[in-house]
Short mmCIF file of C-alpha atoms in Angstrom, two decimals:
data_model
loop_
_atom_site.label_atom_id
_atom_site.label_comp_id
_atom_site.label_asym_id
_atom_site.label_seq_id
_atom_site.Cartn_x
_atom_site.Cartn_y
_atom_site.Cartn_z
CA UNK R 140 -27.10 18.21 0.14
CA UNK R 141 -26.79 21.59 -1.52
CA UNK R 142 -28.63 22.41 -4.75
CA UNK R 143 -27.19 20.86 -7.87
CA UNK R 144 -24.27 22.67 -9.51
CA UNK R 145 -24.46 23.02 -13.32
CA UNK R 146 -21.03 21.33 -13.43
CA UNK R 147 -22.14 18.37 -11.32
CA UNK R 148 -21.25 15.00 -12.84
CA UNK R 149 -22.18 12.72 -9.98
CA UNK R 150 -24.11 12.89 -6.72
CA UNK R 151 -24.66 10.32 -3.97
CA UNK R 152 -27.39 10.92 -1.40
CA UNK R 153 -28.03 8.99 1.81
CA UNK R 154 -26.31 5.81 0.63
CA UNK R 155 -26.55 2.89 3.05
CA UNK R 156 -24.99 -0.57 2.71
CA UNK R 157 -24.92 -3.40 5.22
CA UNK R 158 -23.25 -6.79 5.28
CA UNK R 159 -23.93 -9.55 7.83
CA UNK R 160 -23.06 -8.05 11.21
CA UNK R 161 -21.58 -4.86 9.71
CA UNK R 162 -22.98 -1.48 8.66
CA UNK R 163 -20.45 -0.51 5.98
CA UNK R 164 -22.08 2.79 4.94
CA UNK R 165 -24.76 4.80 6.69
CA UNK R 166 -26.32 7.92 5.09
CA UNK R 167 -23.25 8.89 3.05
CA UNK R 168 -23.40 11.99 0.84
CA UNK R 169 -20.88 12.87 -1.86
CA UNK R 170 -20.79 14.84 -5.11
CA UNK R 171 -18.33 15.38 -7.96
CA UNK R 172 -18.06 18.26 -10.41
CA UNK R 173 -16.63 18.52 -13.88
CA UNK R 174 -12.91 19.33 -13.91
CA UNK R 175 -12.19 18.76 -10.21
CA UNK R 176 -10.24 16.36 -8.03
CA UNK R 177 -12.45 15.42 -5.09
CA UNK R 178 -10.47 13.53 -2.45
CA UNK R 179 -12.24 10.77 -0.54
CA UNK R 180 -10.48 10.47 2.81
CA UNK R 181 -10.88 8.05 5.70
CA UNK R 182 -9.21 5.35 7.75
CA UNK R 183 -8.98 1.79 6.47
CA UNK R 184 -12.38 0.25 7.10
CA UNK R 185 -14.18 3.61 7.06
CA UNK R 186 -16.21 2.59 3.99
CA UNK R 187 -14.34 4.18 1.06
CA UNK R 188 -13.90 0.91 -0.84
CA UNK R 189 -17.57 0.00 -0.37
CA UNK R 190 -18.59 3.39 -1.75
CA UNK R 191 -16.49 3.14 -4.91
CA UNK R 192 -17.64 -0.44 -5.47
CA UNK R 193 -21.19 0.91 -5.58
CA UNK R 194 -20.16 3.33 -8.32
CA UNK R 195 -18.37 0.57 -10.26
CA UNK R 196 -21.37 -1.78 -10.01
CA UNK R 197 -19.78 -4.38 -7.74
CA UNK R 198 -22.29 -3.61 -4.94
CA UNK R 199 -25.80 -2.18 -4.98
CA UNK R 200 -26.97 0.15 -2.18
CA UNK R 201 -29.61 -0.89 0.35
CA UNK R 202 -30.91 2.69 0.48
CA UNK R 203 -30.15 6.10 -0.99
CA UNK R 204 -29.70 7.48 -4.51
CA UNK R 205 -26.96 7.67 -7.14
CA UNK R 206 -27.46 10.56 -9.56
CA UNK R 207 -25.39 10.89 -12.75
CA UNK R 208 -25.84 13.91 -15.03
CA UNK R 209 -28.93 14.97 -13.09
CA UNK R 210 -30.73 11.63 -13.45
CA UNK R 211 -31.12 8.93 -10.82
CA UNK R 212 -29.47 5.70 -12.00
CA UNK R 213 -29.05 2.08 -10.97
CA UNK R 214 -25.51 0.74 -11.31
CA UNK R 215 -25.88 -3.04 -11.32
CA UNK R 216 -22.65 -4.08 -12.96
CA UNK R 217 -19.46 -2.98 -14.68
CA UNK R 218 -21.28 -2.45 -17.99
CA UNK R 219 -23.72 -0.02 -16.37
CA UNK R 220 -20.81 1.85 -14.84
CA UNK R 221 -18.95 2.09 -18.17
CA UNK R 222 -22.12 3.17 -19.99
CA UNK R 223 -22.52 6.01 -17.49
CA UNK R 224 -18.94 7.15 -18.11
CA UNK R 225 -17.53 5.94 -14.78
CA UNK R 226 -14.14 4.20 -14.77
CA UNK R 227 -12.38 2.82 -11.67
CA UNK R 228 -8.68 2.12 -11.20
CA UNK R 229 -8.23 -0.15 -8.19
CA UNK R 230 -5.07 -0.73 -6.14
CA UNK R 231 -4.96 -4.24 -7.60
CA UNK R 232 -4.81 -3.60 -11.34
CA UNK R 233 -7.47 -5.22 -13.49
CA UNK R 234 -5.17 -6.24 -16.34
CA UNK R 235 -4.43 -9.57 -18.04
CA UNK R 236 -0.64 -10.20 -17.81
CA UNK R 237 -0.34 -12.38 -20.92
CA UNK R 238 -2.13 -9.95 -23.25
CA UNK R 239 -0.55 -6.93 -24.92
CA UNK R 240 -1.03 -3.36 -23.75
CA UNK R 241 -3.42 -2.63 -26.64
CA UNK R 242 -5.40 -5.84 -26.02
CA UNK R 243 -5.84 -4.86 -22.37
CA UNK R 244 -6.92 -1.32 -23.19
CA UNK R 245 -9.63 -2.50 -25.59
CA UNK R 246 -10.46 -5.84 -23.94
CA UNK R 247 -14.01 -6.81 -24.96
CA UNK R 248 -14.24 -3.75 -27.24
CA UNK R 249 -11.62 -4.53 -29.91
CA UNK R 250 -12.14 -2.70 -33.22
CA UNK R 251 -13.16 -5.09 -36.00
CA UNK R 252 -12.95 -5.18 -39.77
CA UNK R 253 -14.76 -7.78 -41.85
CA UNK R 254 -15.62 -9.60 -38.62
CA UNK R 255 -11.96 -9.89 -37.58
CA UNK R 256 -10.08 -7.91 -34.92
CA UNK R 257 -8.38 -4.96 -36.60
CA UNK R 258 -5.04 -5.15 -34.80
CA UNK R 259 -3.51 -2.32 -36.80
CA UNK R 260 -6.26 0.11 -35.75
CA UNK R 261 -6.26 -1.22 -32.18
CA UNK R 262 -2.51 -0.62 -31.84
CA UNK R 263 -2.78 2.84 -33.44
CA UNK R 264 -5.66 3.86 -31.15
CA UNK R 265 -3.77 2.53 -28.12
CA UNK R 266 -0.69 4.51 -29.13
CA UNK R 267 -2.75 7.74 -29.17
CA UNK R 268 -4.10 7.00 -25.68
CA UNK R 269 -0.67 6.08 -24.31
CA UNK R 270 0.75 9.30 -25.72
CA UNK R 271 -2.06 11.24 -24.03
CA UNK R 272 -1.07 9.84 -20.62
CA UNK R 273 2.60 10.46 -21.34
CA UNK R 274 3.96 6.92 -21.19
CA UNK R 275 6.48 5.53 -23.66
CA UNK R 276 5.54 1.89 -24.07
CA UNK R 277 4.77 -0.17 -27.16
CA UNK R 278 1.10 -1.13 -27.62
CA UNK R 279 2.41 -4.62 -28.49
CA UNK R 280 4.34 -5.05 -25.22
CA UNK R 281 3.07 -7.79 -22.92
CA UNK R 282 1.59 -6.35 -19.72
CA UNK R 283 3.59 -8.84 -17.61
CA UNK R 284 6.78 -7.09 -18.77
CA UNK R 285 5.76 -3.71 -17.32
CA UNK R 286 6.59 -2.12 -13.97
CA UNK R 287 4.00 -0.76 -11.53
CA UNK R 288 4.10 2.84 -12.80
CA UNK R 289 3.53 1.81 -16.43
CA UNK R 290 0.77 -0.59 -15.43
CA UNK R 291 -1.01 2.31 -13.82
CA UNK R 292 -0.68 4.43 -16.95
CA UNK R 293 -2.15 1.56 -18.98
CA UNK R 294 -5.11 1.50 -16.59
CA UNK R 295 -5.61 5.25 -17.10
CA UNK R 296 -5.36 4.84 -20.88
CA UNK R 297 -7.99 2.09 -20.63
CA UNK R 298 -10.26 4.46 -18.69
CA UNK R 299 -9.79 7.16 -21.33
CA UNK R 300 -10.68 4.65 -24.06
CA UNK R 301 -14.10 4.37 -22.38
CA UNK R 302 -14.50 8.14 -22.73
CA UNK R 303 -14.91 8.27 -18.95
CA UNK R 304 -16.29 11.48 -17.48
CA UNK R 305 -15.73 10.20 -13.93
CA UNK R 306 -12.40 8.58 -13.03
CA UNK R 307 -12.04 6.91 -9.63
CA UNK R 308 -8.44 6.37 -8.50
CA UNK R 309 -7.99 4.13 -5.45
CA UNK R 310 -4.60 4.72 -3.78
CA UNK R 311 -2.85 5.41 -7.11
CA UNK R 312 0.42 6.56 -5.50
CA UNK R 313 0.77 3.76 -2.92
CA UNK R 314 3.52 1.88 -4.79
CA UNK R 315 5.07 4.69 -6.83
CA UNK R 316 8.38 6.47 -6.33
CA UNK R 317 8.32 10.24 -5.77
CA UNK R 318 9.36 10.80 -9.39
CA UNK R 319 6.56 8.53 -10.65
CA UNK R 320 4.08 10.33 -8.39
CA UNK R 321 4.99 13.66 -9.97
CA UNK R 322 4.41 12.22 -13.45
CA UNK R 323 1.04 10.87 -12.33
CA UNK R 324 0.07 14.27 -10.92
CA UNK R 325 0.86 15.92 -14.27
CA UNK R 326 -1.53 13.48 -15.98
CA UNK R 327 -4.26 13.98 -13.37
CA UNK R 328 -4.03 17.76 -13.75
CA UNK R 329 -4.24 17.38 -17.53
CA UNK R 330 -7.37 15.23 -17.19
CA UNK R 331 -8.88 17.81 -14.85
CA UNK R 332 -8.27 20.52 -17.46
CA UNK R 333 -10.08 18.30 -19.99
CA UNK R 334 -13.17 18.35 -17.76
CA UNK R 335 -12.84 14.87 -16.26
CA UNK R 336 -14.08 14.60 -12.67
CA UNK R 337 -11.66 12.60 -10.50
CA UNK R 338 -12.41 10.82 -7.23
CA UNK R 339 -8.99 10.47 -5.61
CA UNK R 340 -8.38 8.18 -2.63
CA UNK R 341 -5.09 8.55 -0.77
CA UNK R 342 -3.55 8.10 2.67
CA UNK R 343 -0.74 10.55 1.89
CA UNK R 344 -2.08 13.76 3.39
CA UNK R 345 0.58 15.91 1.71
CA UNK R 346 -0.88 14.93 -1.69
CA UNK R 347 -4.26 16.46 -0.91
CA UNK R 348 -3.24 20.14 -1.00
CA UNK R 349 -0.94 19.47 -3.98
CA UNK R 350 -3.65 17.95 -6.15
CA UNK R 351 -7.14 18.19 -4.64
CA UNK R 352 -9.95 20.74 -4.83
CA UNK R 353 -12.31 19.39 -2.16
CA UNK R 354 -12.18 16.66 0.48
CA UNK R 355 -15.00 14.51 1.80
CA UNK R 356 -14.09 12.65 4.99
CA UNK R 357 -15.73 9.31 5.86
CA UNK R 358 -15.52 7.91 9.38
CA UNK R 359 -17.14 4.67 10.56
CA UNK R 360 -19.30 4.49 7.43
CA UNK R 361 -20.60 8.07 7.63
CA UNK R 362 -19.63 11.24 5.80
CA UNK R 363 -18.53 13.55 8.62
CA UNK R 364 -17.45 16.63 6.69
CA UNK R 365 -16.59 18.26 3.40
CA UNK R 366 -13.67 20.71 3.52
CA UNK R 367 -11.32 22.51 1.10
CA UNK R 368 -8.16 20.66 0.04
CA UNK R 369 -6.10 23.40 1.72
CA UNK R 370 -7.41 22.32 5.15
CA UNK R 371 -4.46 21.77 7.58
CA UNK R 372 -3.37 18.16 7.99
CA UNK R 373 -4.07 18.22 11.75
CA UNK R 374 -7.72 19.03 11.07
CA UNK R 375 -7.97 16.31 8.40
CA UNK R 376 -6.57 13.80 10.88
CA UNK R 377 -9.05 14.93 13.54
CA UNK R 378 -11.95 14.47 11.12
CA UNK R 379 -10.69 11.03 10.05
CA UNK R 380 -10.12 9.49 13.46
CA UNK R 381 -12.36 11.59 15.69
CA UNK R 382 -9.45 12.70 17.80
CA UNK R 383 -6.27 14.70 17.38
CA UNK R 384 -2.99 12.86 16.94
CA UNK R 385 -0.44 14.96 18.78
CA UNK R 386 2.50 12.86 17.79
CA UNK R 387 2.63 11.30 14.34
CA UNK R 388 5.57 9.01 15.14
CA UNK R 389 5.21 8.03 18.83
CA UNK R 390 8.51 6.20 19.24
CA UNK R 391 9.19 5.25 22.86
CA UNK R 392 12.93 4.70 23.00
CA UNK R 393 14.49 2.47 25.64
CA UNK R 394 18.08 1.46 26.25
CA UNK R 395 19.41 -1.06 23.71
CA UNK R 396 20.55 -4.43 24.96
CA UNK R 397 22.71 -7.15 23.40
CA UNK R 398 22.87 -7.67 19.64
CA UNK R 399 20.08 -10.02 18.57
CA UNK R 400 20.75 -9.82 14.81
CA UNK R 401 24.23 -9.44 13.34
CA UNK R 402 24.76 -9.30 9.58
CA UNK R 403 28.37 -9.37 8.34
CA UNK R 404 29.62 -8.94 4.79
CA UNK R 405 26.43 -10.22 3.20
CA UNK R 406 26.93 -10.39 -0.57
CA UNK R 407 24.89 -11.57 -3.53
CA UNK R 408 26.60 -11.02 -6.86
CA UNK R 409 25.00 -8.22 -8.84
CA UNK R 410 22.40 -7.43 -6.15
CA UNK R 411 24.09 -6.33 -2.91
CA UNK R 412 27.67 -6.34 -1.67
CA UNK R 413 29.42 -6.48 1.71
CA UNK R 414 26.39 -5.44 3.76
CA UNK R 415 27.00 -5.31 7.52
CA UNK R 416 24.84 -4.06 10.41
CA UNK R 417 23.40 -5.21 13.72
CA UNK R 418 20.12 -4.79 15.57
CA UNK R 419 20.06 -4.87 19.37
CA UNK R 420 17.35 -5.93 21.79
CA UNK R 421 14.91 -3.09 22.41
CA UNK R 422 15.78 -1.00 19.36
CA UNK R 423 14.43 -0.19 15.91
CA UNK R 424 16.96 0.02 13.09
CA UNK R 425 15.63 1.61 9.92
CA UNK R 426 17.00 0.84 6.48
CA UNK R 427 16.66 3.80 4.13
CA UNK R 428 17.58 4.22 0.49
CA UNK R 429 16.21 4.89 -2.95
CA UNK R 430 14.18 2.33 -4.88
CA UNK R 431 16.62 -0.25 -6.25
CA UNK R 432 19.18 0.22 -3.46
CA UNK R 433 18.85 -3.46 -2.49
CA UNK R 434 17.03 -3.06 0.84
CA UNK R 435 14.30 -5.67 0.29
CA UNK R 436 16.76 -8.10 -1.28
CA UNK R 437 19.01 -7.93 1.79
CA UNK R 438 16.25 -8.60 4.33
CA UNK R 439 14.86 -11.44 2.24
CA UNK R 440 18.33 -13.00 2.30
CA UNK R 441 18.54 -12.47 6.08
CA UNK R 442 15.19 -14.27 6.44
CA UNK R 443 16.38 -17.14 4.23
CA UNK R 444 13.88 -16.48 1.44
CA UNK R 445 16.68 -15.71 -1.04
CA UNK R 446 20.26 -17.06 -1.26
CA UNK R 447 23.48 -15.11 -0.78
CA UNK R 448 27.00 -15.86 -1.98
CA UNK R 449 29.11 -14.65 0.95
CA UNK R 450 28.84 -13.28 4.46
CA UNK R 451 26.96 -14.45 7.53
CA UNK R 452 23.84 -13.88 9.64
CA UNK R 453 23.90 -14.45 13.41
CA UNK R 454 20.87 -14.47 15.71
CA UNK R 455 21.67 -14.21 19.42
CA UNK R 456 25.28 -15.11 18.64
CA UNK R 457 24.39 -18.29 16.75
CA UNK R 458 25.21 -18.47 13.05
CA UNK R 459 22.14 -19.00 10.87
CA UNK R 460 22.14 -21.43 7.96
CA UNK R 461 21.65 -19.48 4.73
CA UNK R 462 18.67 -19.75 2.36
CA UNK R 463 16.61 -21.64 4.95
CA UNK R 464 13.37 -19.95 6.04
CA UNK R 465 12.59 -22.69 8.56
CA UNK R 466 15.97 -22.18 10.24
CA UNK R 467 15.37 -18.41 10.38
CA UNK R 468 11.93 -18.90 11.92
CA UNK R 469 13.27 -21.42 14.43
CA UNK R 470 15.92 -18.86 15.43
CA UNK R 471 13.20 -16.28 16.08
CA UNK R 472 13.18 -14.16 12.91
CA UNK R 473 9.89 -13.01 11.40
CA UNK R 474 9.31 -11.14 8.14
CA UNK R 475 6.36 -8.88 7.34
CA UNK R 476 6.85 -8.59 3.56
CA UNK R 477 6.32 -5.56 1.36
CA UNK R 478 3.58 -7.38 -0.56
CA UNK R 479 1.30 -8.35 2.33
CA UNK R 480 -1.45 -9.71 0.05
CA UNK R 481 0.79 -11.75 -2.24
CA UNK R 482 3.34 -12.99 0.31
CA UNK R 483 2.06 -12.33 3.84
CA UNK R 484 -1.49 -13.66 3.80
CA UNK R 485 -3.69 -16.45 2.49
CA UNK R 486 -6.46 -14.15 1.31
CA UNK R 487 -9.23 -16.74 1.07
CA UNK R 488 -8.46 -18.15 4.53
CA UNK R 489 -9.97 -16.78 7.74
CA UNK R 490 -8.40 -14.36 10.22
CA UNK R 491 -7.94 -17.27 12.64
CA UNK R 492 -6.26 -19.49 10.03
CA UNK R 493 -3.88 -16.71 8.99
CA UNK R 494 -2.92 -15.89 12.57
CA UNK R 495 -2.05 -19.54 13.14
CA UNK R 496 0.06 -20.07 10.01
CA UNK R 497 3.46 -19.74 11.69
CA UNK R 498 2.61 -21.70 14.88
CA UNK R 499 0.54 -24.46 13.25
CA UNK R 500 3.37 -27.00 13.20
CA UNK R 501 4.93 -26.16 16.55
CA UNK R 502 1.59 -26.41 18.42
CA UNK R 503 0.51 -29.70 16.79
CA UNK R 504 0.73 -32.93 18.75
CA UNK R 505 1.19 -36.32 17.07
CA UNK R 506 0.29 -34.75 13.75
CA UNK R 507 -2.99 -33.30 15.09
CA UNK R 508 -3.67 -29.55 15.13
CA UNK R 509 -4.57 -28.08 18.52
CA UNK R 510 -7.72 -26.35 17.26
CA UNK R 511 -8.83 -25.12 20.67
CA UNK R 512 -5.39 -23.71 21.48
CA UNK R 513 -5.11 -22.08 18.06
CA UNK R 514 -8.54 -20.49 18.46
CA UNK R 515 -7.78 -19.14 21.93
CA UNK R 516 -4.42 -17.75 20.80
CA UNK R 517 -5.97 -16.12 17.72
CA UNK R 518 -8.74 -14.60 19.82
CA UNK R 519 -6.21 -13.19 22.28
CA UNK R 520 -3.87 -11.67 19.68
CA UNK R 521 -6.71 -10.26 17.52
CA UNK R 522 -8.10 -8.54 20.61
CA UNK R 523 -4.66 -7.27 21.63
CA UNK R 524 -4.07 -5.81 18.16
CA UNK R 525 -7.58 -4.38 17.86
CA UNK R 526 -8.32 -6.14 14.53
CA UNK R 527 -11.64 -4.77 13.26
CA UNK R 528 -13.59 -7.75 11.97
CA UNK R 529 -16.97 -9.43 12.10
CA UNK R 530 -15.30 -12.46 13.73
CA UNK R 531 -12.28 -14.77 13.55
CA UNK R 532 -13.98 -16.68 10.72
CA UNK R 533 -14.05 -13.64 8.42
CA UNK R 534 -11.94 -14.02 5.27
CA UNK R 535 -8.80 -11.89 5.43
CA UNK R 536 -9.47 -10.71 1.86
CA UNK R 537 -12.45 -8.68 3.12
CA UNK R 538 -10.51 -6.79 5.82
CA UNK R 539 -9.17 -3.26 5.31
CA UNK R 540 -5.47 -2.83 4.54
CA UNK R 541 -4.60 -1.74 8.08
CA UNK R 542 -6.36 -4.74 9.62
CA UNK R 543 -4.72 -7.10 7.13
CA UNK R 544 -1.35 -5.74 8.22
CA UNK R 545 -2.23 -6.33 11.88
CA UNK R 546 -2.97 -9.97 11.03
CA UNK R 547 0.41 -10.35 9.29
CA UNK R 548 2.18 -8.90 12.33
CA UNK R 549 -0.03 -10.88 14.69
CA UNK R 550 1.06 -14.27 13.35
CA UNK R 551 4.66 -13.39 14.24
CA UNK R 552 3.69 -12.14 17.70
CA UNK R 553 2.10 -15.54 18.34
CA UNK R 554 5.40 -17.16 17.33
CA UNK R 555 7.25 -15.20 20.06
CA UNK R 556 9.53 -13.59 17.47
CA UNK R 557 12.84 -12.12 18.68
CA UNK R 558 13.72 -10.19 15.52
CA UNK R 559 10.87 -8.78 13.44
CA UNK R 560 11.67 -7.49 9.95
CA UNK R 561 9.11 -4.99 8.66
CA UNK R 562 9.28 -4.19 4.93
CA UNK R 563 7.13 -1.10 4.16
CA UNK R 564 4.94 -1.77 7.24
CA UNK R 565 2.50 1.12 6.71
CA UNK R 566 2.24 1.29 2.92
CA UNK R 567 -1.37 1.87 1.88
CA UNK R 568 -2.49 2.31 5.50
CA UNK R 569 -4.28 5.36 6.87
CA UNK R 570 -2.84 7.67 9.49
CA UNK R 571 -4.86 6.23 12.39
CA UNK R 572 -3.85 2.65 11.62
CA UNK R 573 -0.23 3.78 11.17
CA UNK R 574 -0.11 5.03 14.75
CA UNK R 575 -1.51 1.69 15.93
CA UNK R 576 1.29 -0.13 14.04
CA UNK R 577 3.86 2.21 15.60
CA UNK R 578 2.50 1.43 19.07
CA UNK R 579 2.88 -2.29 18.31
CA UNK R 580 6.53 -1.62 17.42
CA UNK R 581 6.95 0.15 20.77
CA UNK R 582 5.42 -2.81 22.61
CA UNK R 583 7.74 -5.23 20.82
CA UNK R 584 10.90 -3.31 21.65
CA UNK R 585 9.74 -2.67 25.24
CA UNK R 586 9.47 -6.46 25.59
CA UNK R 587 13.08 -6.86 24.40
CA UNK R 588 12.54 -7.73 20.75
CA UNK R 589 14.55 -6.16 17.92
CA UNK R 590 12.89 -4.52 14.91
CA UNK R 591 14.49 -4.02 11.49
CA UNK R 592 12.33 -1.67 9.39
CA UNK R 593 12.48 -0.77 5.70
CA UNK R 594 10.41 2.20 4.61
CA UNK R 595 10.35 4.46 1.59
CA UNK R 596 8.56 7.02 3.79
CA UNK R 597 11.60 8.93 5.04
CA UNK R 598 9.78 10.81 7.85
CA UNK R 599 8.62 7.41 9.12
CA UNK R 600 12.19 6.07 9.14
CA UNK R 601 13.42 9.17 10.98
CA UNK R 602 10.52 9.21 13.42
CA UNK R 603 10.58 5.53 14.42
CA UNK R 604 14.23 4.45 14.18
CA UNK R 605 16.90 4.50 16.88
CA UNK R 606 19.54 4.14 14.16
CA UNK R 607 19.31 4.48 10.39
CA UNK R 608 21.35 2.35 7.98
CA UNK R 609 21.41 3.96 4.54
CA UNK R 610 21.90 1.84 1.42
CA UNK R 611 22.92 2.99 -2.05
CA UNK R 612 23.52 0.81 -5.09
CA UNK R 613 23.49 -2.43 -3.11
CA UNK R 614 25.96 -1.29 -0.43
CA UNK R 615 25.78 0.31 2.99
CA UNK R 616 26.54 3.99 2.38
CA UNK R 617 26.48 4.96 6.05
CA UNK R 618 24.84 4.66 9.43
CA UNK R 619 23.33 7.46 11.54
CA UNK R 620 21.95 7.57 15.10
CA UNK R 621 18.47 9.05 15.50
CA UNK R 622 19.71 12.41 16.81
CA UNK R 623 21.93 12.94 13.73
CA UNK R 624 19.58 11.52 11.10
CA UNK R 625 17.76 14.18 9.08
CA UNK R 626 16.18 14.13 5.65
CA UNK R 627 19.24 15.94 4.29
CA UNK R 628 21.86 13.63 5.86
CA UNK R 629 19.98 10.47 4.86
CA UNK R 630 19.37 11.61 1.29
CA UNK R 631 22.99 12.70 0.90
CA UNK R 632 24.04 9.11 1.66
CA UNK R 633 21.21 7.58 -0.39
CA UNK R 634 22.37 9.32 -3.59
CA UNK R 635 26.08 8.72 -2.94
CA UNK R 636 28.22 6.17 -4.78
CA UNK R 637 29.71 3.93 -2.08
CA UNK R 638 32.71 1.88 -3.18
CA UNK R 639 33.35 -0.05 0.00
CA UNK R 640 32.33 -0.37 3.62
CA UNK R 641 34.85 2.41 4.34
CA UNK R 642 32.06 4.87 3.47
CA UNK R 643 30.06 3.57 6.43
CA UNK R 644 33.01 3.90 8.78
CA UNK R 645 33.69 7.35 7.46
CA UNK R 646 30.17 8.46 8.34
CA UNK R 647 30.61 7.19 11.88
CA UNK R 648 33.95 8.94 12.25
CA UNK R 649 32.36 12.18 11.13
CA UNK R 650 29.84 12.01 13.92
CA UNK R 651 27.55 9.24 12.79
CA UNK R 652 27.81 7.53 16.20
#
């Protein structure tokens, strides 16, 4: 490491951490200065989460030093971390839903008067902090009533209440809209001007140059380089994965076959109206649109998770019974949900148990589970997908985001799915793991399956789709083939005000097909 800068807030030297069968970190170096955004970059599983858990007191290092303010320290719990002025905002927010915003901000540190909690002062202090982060929300509002963006601002306000000098932000933009991201960036820049040092973890490479000062890249548990934030994305990718990725969206298009999924006039009052499209064997159809356009609601209805009031869904020409997940699965539809942790996985179950969730019933005989068959199938699919794990018995909760997503997809591959619906398939996943997911999509379509993909990442939709269906305000605003779909044409439809399915036909007549 270089000699200590007078502005240095934090330094990590030669940190090593092992778990049974896994070296998570090996001789990692990192430092943070006052008033800078230092980006921590690496693939899922590279060791970033382990590193920040050391700083937050969740883990203790096996070797190496943590230096704060020029003095070597031991961080053995959350209280040590807070005392040292280190605050961490995780992807999964650490808030109590039933408590108010103010109660969450000052949880365990409520101001008191005459031995009683001084709610008036607590609310007033919370209001000052909320104003500082630029969010208009009442200190008395229940946290369960807030959206993702406001929850994040409450977490930042909580960190500021600790008078944190070091703020660690783990994937803070993963679930935000572009407008919310801009608001967050304004707050981060303001904190930087106030002298706060920020460790910023992101998989969105375009955010690095926009916000960062320096970048430390971790690969396979080692720090492999420290570069300026202005470093070209190609070089950042090379450092992350140890190889260059020539093609970010490696779609291998083949000729489309017969329609496997046909959706006609699907309507749910007040949510979506008269939605029609089809997906053919061997093709990827992307659904684009702004947040709130109704994309997720439509695919959940197609999968039978939610009801609909009118319209029909056909798989392979056979009409599917509505609001019946079992019927959808029996017909060959699989859904990889947007919330993989909450809806796609049993986090405290093993990799093997999660991979077998969909096929458990169909492979049982006389009420008995075929344990040997399930194990062999799980072993085969985990190997095929390249799931990085200590073994099939490892709890899914402990896997990286990219490997968790492979497990969610893997359970549907074991079920021999004909139509796979992917809702935000690469959200919160690093660039290397994204390419692996894209290759899985290619393998599925090459084998004759159909893929319906929702993504808020417009370049991803354009790069991986054979056709793009654009939704706006709960309706189909238009449909574009890959060669005519651009960011401009898709966004023009996404912000339009469709009044009927005629808008879709109009797009086709104007060259959409």
